[in-house]
CSV table of C-alpha atoms in Angstrom, one decimal:
chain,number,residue,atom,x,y,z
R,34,UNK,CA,-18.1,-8.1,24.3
R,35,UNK,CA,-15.6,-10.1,22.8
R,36,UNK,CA,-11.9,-8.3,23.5
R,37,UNK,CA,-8.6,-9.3,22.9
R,38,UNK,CA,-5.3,-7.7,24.3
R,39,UNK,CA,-1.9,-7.7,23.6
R,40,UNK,CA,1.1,-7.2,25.8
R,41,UNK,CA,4.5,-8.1,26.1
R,42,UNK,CA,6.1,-6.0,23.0
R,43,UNK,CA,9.1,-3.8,23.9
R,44,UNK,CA,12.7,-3.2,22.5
R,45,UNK,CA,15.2,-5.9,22.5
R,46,UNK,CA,18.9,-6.4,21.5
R,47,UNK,CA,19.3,-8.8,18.3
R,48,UNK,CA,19.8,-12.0,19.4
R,49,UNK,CA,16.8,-11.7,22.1
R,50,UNK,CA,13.7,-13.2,23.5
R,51,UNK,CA,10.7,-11.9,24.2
R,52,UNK,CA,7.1,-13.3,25.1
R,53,UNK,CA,4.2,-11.8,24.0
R,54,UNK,CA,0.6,-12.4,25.5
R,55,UNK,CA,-3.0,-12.1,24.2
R,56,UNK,CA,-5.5,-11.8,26.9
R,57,UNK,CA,-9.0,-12.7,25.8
R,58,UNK,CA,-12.1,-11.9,27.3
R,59,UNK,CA,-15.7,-13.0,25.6
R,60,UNK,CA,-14.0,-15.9,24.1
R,61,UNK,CA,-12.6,-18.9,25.1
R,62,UNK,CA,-8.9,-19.5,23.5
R,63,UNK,CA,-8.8,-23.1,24.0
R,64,UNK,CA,-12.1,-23.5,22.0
R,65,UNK,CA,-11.6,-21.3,19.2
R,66,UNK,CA,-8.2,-20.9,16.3
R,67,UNK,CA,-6.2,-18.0,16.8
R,68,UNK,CA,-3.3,-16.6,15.4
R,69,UNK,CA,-0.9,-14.0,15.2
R,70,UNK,CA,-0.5,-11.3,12.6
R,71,UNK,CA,2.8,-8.8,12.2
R,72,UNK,CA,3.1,-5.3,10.3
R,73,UNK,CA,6.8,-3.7,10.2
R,74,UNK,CA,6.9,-0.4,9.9
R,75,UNK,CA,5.6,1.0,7.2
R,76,UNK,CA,4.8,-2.0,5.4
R,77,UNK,CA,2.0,-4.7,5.1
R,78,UNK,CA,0.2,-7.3,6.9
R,79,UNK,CA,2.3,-10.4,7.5
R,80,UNK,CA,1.4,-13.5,8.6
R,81,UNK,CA,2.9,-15.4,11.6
R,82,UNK,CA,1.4,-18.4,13.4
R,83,UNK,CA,-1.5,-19.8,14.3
R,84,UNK,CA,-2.7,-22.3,16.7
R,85,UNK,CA,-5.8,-24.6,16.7
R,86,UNK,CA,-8.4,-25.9,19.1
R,87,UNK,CA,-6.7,-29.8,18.8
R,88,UNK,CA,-3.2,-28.3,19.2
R,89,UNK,CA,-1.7,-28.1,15.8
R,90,UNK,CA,0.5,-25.1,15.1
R,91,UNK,CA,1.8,-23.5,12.2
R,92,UNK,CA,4.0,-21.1,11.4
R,93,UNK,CA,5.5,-18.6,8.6
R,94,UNK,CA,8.9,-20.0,6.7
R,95,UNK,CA,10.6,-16.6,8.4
R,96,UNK,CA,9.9,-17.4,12.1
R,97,UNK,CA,10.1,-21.6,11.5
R,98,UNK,CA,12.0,-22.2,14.2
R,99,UNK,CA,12.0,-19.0,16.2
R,100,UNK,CA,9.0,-18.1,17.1
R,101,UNK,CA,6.4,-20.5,19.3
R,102,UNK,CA,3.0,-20.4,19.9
R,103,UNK,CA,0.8,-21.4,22.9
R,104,UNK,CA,-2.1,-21.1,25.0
R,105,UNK,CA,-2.8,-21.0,29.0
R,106,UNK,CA,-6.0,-22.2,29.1
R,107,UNK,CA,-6.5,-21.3,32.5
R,108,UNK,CA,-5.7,-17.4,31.8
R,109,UNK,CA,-7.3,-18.0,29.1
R,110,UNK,CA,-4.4,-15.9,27.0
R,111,UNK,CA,-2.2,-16.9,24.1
R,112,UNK,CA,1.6,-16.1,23.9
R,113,UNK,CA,3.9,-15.7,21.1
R,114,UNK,CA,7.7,-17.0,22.2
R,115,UNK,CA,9.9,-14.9,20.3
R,116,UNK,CA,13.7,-16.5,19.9
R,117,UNK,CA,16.6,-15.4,18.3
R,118,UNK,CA,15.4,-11.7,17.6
R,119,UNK,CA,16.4,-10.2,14.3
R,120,UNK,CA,15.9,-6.5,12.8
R,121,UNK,CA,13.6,-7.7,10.9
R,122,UNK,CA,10.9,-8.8,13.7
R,123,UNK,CA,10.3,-5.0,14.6
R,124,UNK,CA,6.6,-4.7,14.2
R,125,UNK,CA,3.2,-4.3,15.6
R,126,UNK,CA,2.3,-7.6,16.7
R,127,UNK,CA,-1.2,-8.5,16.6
R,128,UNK,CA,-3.2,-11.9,17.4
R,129,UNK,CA,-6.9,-12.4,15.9
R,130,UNK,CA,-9.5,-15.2,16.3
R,131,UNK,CA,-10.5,-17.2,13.3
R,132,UNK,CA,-13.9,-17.8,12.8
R,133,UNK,CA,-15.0,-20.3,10.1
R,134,UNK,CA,-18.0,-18.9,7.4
R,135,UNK,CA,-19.9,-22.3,7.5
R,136,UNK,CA,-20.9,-24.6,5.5
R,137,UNK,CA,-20.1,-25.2,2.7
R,138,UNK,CA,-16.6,-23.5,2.2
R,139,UNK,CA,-15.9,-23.6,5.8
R,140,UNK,CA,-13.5,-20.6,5.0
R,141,UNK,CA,-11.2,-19.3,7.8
R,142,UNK,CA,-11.3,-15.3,8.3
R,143,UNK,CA,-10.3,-12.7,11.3
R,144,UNK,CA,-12.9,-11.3,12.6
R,145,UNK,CA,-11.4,-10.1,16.2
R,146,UNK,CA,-8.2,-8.2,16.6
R,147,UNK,CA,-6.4,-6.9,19.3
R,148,UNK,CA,-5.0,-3.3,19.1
R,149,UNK,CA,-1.3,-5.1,18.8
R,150,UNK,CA,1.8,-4.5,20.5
R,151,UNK,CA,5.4,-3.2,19.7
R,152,UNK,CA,8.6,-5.0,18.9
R,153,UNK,CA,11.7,-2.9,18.6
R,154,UNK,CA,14.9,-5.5,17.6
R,155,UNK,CA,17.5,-2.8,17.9
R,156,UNK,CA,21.2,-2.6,19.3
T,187,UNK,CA,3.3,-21.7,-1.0
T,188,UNK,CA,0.3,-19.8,-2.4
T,189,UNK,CA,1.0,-15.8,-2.9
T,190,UNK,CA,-1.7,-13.3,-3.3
T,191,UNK,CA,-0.9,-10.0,-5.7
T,192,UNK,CA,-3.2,-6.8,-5.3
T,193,UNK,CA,-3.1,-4.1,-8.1
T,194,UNK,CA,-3.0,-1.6,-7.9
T,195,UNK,CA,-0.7,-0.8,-5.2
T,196,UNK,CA,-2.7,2.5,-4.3
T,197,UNK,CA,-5.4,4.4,-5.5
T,198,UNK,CA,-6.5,8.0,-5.9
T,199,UNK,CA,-10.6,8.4,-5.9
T,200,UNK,CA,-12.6,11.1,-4.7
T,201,UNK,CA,-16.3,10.3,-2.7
T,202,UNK,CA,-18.9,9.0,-4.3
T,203,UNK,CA,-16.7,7.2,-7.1
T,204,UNK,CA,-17.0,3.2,-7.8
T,205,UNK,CA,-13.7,1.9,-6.7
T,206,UNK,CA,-12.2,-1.7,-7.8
T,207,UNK,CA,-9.8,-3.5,-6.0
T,208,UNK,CA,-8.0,-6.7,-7.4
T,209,UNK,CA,-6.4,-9.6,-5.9
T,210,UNK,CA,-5.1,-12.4,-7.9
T,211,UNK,CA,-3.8,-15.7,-6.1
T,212,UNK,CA,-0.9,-17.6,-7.8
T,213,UNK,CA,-3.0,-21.0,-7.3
T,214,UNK,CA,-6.7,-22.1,-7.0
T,215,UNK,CA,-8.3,-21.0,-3.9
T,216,UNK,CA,-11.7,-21.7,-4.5
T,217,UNK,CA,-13.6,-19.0,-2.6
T,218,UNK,CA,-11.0,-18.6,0.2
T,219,UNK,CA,-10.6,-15.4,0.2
T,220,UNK,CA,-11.0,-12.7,3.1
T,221,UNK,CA,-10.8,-8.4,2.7
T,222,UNK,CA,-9.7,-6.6,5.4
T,223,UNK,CA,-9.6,-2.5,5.8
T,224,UNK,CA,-6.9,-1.0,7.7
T,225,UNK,CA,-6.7,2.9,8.8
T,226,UNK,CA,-3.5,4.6,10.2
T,227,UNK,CA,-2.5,3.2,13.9
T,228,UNK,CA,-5.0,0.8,13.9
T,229,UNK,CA,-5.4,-2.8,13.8
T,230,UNK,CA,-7.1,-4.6,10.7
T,231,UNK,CA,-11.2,-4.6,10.4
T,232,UNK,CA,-12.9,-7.5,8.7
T,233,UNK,CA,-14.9,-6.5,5.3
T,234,UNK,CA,-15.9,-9.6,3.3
T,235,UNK,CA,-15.2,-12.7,4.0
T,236,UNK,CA,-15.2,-16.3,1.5
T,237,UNK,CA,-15.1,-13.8,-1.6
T,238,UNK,CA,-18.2,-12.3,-1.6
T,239,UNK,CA,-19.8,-12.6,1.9
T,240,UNK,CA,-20.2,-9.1,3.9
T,241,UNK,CA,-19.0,-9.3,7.5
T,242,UNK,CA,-22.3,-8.0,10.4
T,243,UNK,CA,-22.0,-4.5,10.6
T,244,UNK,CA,-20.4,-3.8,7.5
T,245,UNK,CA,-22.3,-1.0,5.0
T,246,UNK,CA,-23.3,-2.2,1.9
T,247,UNK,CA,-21.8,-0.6,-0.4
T,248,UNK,CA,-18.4,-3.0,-0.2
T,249,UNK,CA,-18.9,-6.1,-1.9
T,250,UNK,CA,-16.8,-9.0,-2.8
T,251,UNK,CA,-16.9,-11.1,-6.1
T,252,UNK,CA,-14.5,-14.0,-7.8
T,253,UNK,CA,-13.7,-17.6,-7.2
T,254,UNK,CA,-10.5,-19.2,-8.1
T,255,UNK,CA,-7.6,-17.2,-8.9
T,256,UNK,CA,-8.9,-13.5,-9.2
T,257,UNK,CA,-11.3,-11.6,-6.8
T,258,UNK,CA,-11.9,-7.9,-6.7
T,259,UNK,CA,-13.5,-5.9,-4.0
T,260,UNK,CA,-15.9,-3.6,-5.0
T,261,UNK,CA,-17.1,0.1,-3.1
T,262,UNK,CA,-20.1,1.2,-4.9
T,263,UNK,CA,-20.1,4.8,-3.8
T,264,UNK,CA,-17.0,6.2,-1.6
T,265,UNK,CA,-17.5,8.1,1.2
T,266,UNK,CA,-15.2,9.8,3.5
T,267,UNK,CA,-14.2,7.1,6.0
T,268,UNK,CA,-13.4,4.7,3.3
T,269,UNK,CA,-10.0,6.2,2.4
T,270,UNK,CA,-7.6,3.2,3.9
T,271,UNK,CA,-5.5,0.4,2.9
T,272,UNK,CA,-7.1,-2.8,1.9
T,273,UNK,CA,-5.5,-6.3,2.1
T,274,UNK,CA,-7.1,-9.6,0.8
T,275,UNK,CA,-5.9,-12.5,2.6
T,276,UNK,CA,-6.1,-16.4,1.5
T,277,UNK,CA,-7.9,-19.1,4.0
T,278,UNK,CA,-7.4,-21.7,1.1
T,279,UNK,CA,-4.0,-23.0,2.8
T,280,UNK,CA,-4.9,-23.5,6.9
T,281,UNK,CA,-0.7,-23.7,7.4
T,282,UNK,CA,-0.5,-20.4,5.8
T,283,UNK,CA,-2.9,-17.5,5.6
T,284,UNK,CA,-1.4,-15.2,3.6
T,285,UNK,CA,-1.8,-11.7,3.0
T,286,UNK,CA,-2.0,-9.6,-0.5
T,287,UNK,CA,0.5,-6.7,-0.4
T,288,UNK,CA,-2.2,-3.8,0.1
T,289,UNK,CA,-3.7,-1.0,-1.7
T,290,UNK,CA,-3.4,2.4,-0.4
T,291,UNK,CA,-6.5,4.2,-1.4
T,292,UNK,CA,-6.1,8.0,-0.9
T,293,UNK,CA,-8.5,11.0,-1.4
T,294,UNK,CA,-7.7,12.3,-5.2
């Protein structure tokens, strides 16, 4: 059964760090795209970062320069470096595997979650 | 960067209605285009995925439609455990999957 698990989350002064881990188990991180989604309280899905098989990493224009993914292949887990902490990071963070549909759109979706973890940015 | 507007923002249906959910992208995205459901305390479930394909396990009665800018997302019949908060999402940019807003859908 593929499984993915996050820790890490907590509260933190503003101003902060904080790693998060994603602990996989029926899939191999290294081999496969995986990213990290974030929901504030109360409010929608958001977008954070994602990292691919070859390396490249991208991230959303609010955590540019923040926030870094990266993978341990030999855990086989994927972290979430959290810098600078504002407010406006509290959330449920979650990471997800992307799977492609195939030929011929080849169109990236998340088909695995983890149950997500919480960051509190609070004084 | 490519933004992704659902309407409406929620929804009041009772079971066994048709329900439509729309999702409008502000710039081509071909058929990049993933639906997720989300209940209360839990994390995001896959529904359709490149417009109009239905994720295994999925029941029928959710389907996906549209190609380039507007998309709905379609429940035929409603039943009980369908009353959630749906999100499209956009694959279409690979530096930047972004999410529609939501749509609440509630029990009239």
């Amino acid at each position: 059964e593929v499984q993915l698990v996050e820790t890490g989350g907590g509260l933190i002064q503003p101003g902060g760090s904080l790693r998060l881990s994603c602990a996989a188990s029926g899939l191999t991180v290294s081999s496969n795209y995986m990213s990290w989604v974030r929901q504030a309280p109360g409010k929608g899905l958001e977008w954070v970062s994602v990292i691919y098989s070859g390396g490249n990493t991208y991230y959303a224009d609010s955590v540019k320069g923040r926030f870094t993914i990266s993978r341990d292949n030999s855990k086989n887990t994927l972290y979430l470096q959290m810098n600078s902490l504002r407010a406006e990071d509290t959330a449920v963070y979650y990471c997800a595997r992307l799977l492609s549909s195939g030929s011929p759109y080849y169109c990236y979706y998340m088909d695995v979650w983890g149950k997500g973890t919480t960051v509190t940015v609070s004084s | 960067d490519i933004q992704m507007t659902q309407s409406p923002s929620s929804l009041s249906a009772s079971v066994g209605d048709r329900v439509t959910i729309t999702c409008r992208a502000s710039q081509t995205i071909s058929s990049y285009l993933n639906w997720y459901q989300q209940k209360p305390g839990k994390a995001p479930k896959l529904l359709i995925y490149a417009a109009s394909s239905l994720q295994s396990g999925v029941p029928s009665r959710f389907s996906g439609s549209g190609s380039g800018t507007d998309f709905t997302l379609t429940i035929s019949s409603l039943q009980p455990e369908d009353f959630a908060t749906y999100y499209c999402q956009q694959s279409y940019s690979t530096a930047m999957y972004t999410f529609g807003q939501g749509t609440k859908l509630e029990i009239k």
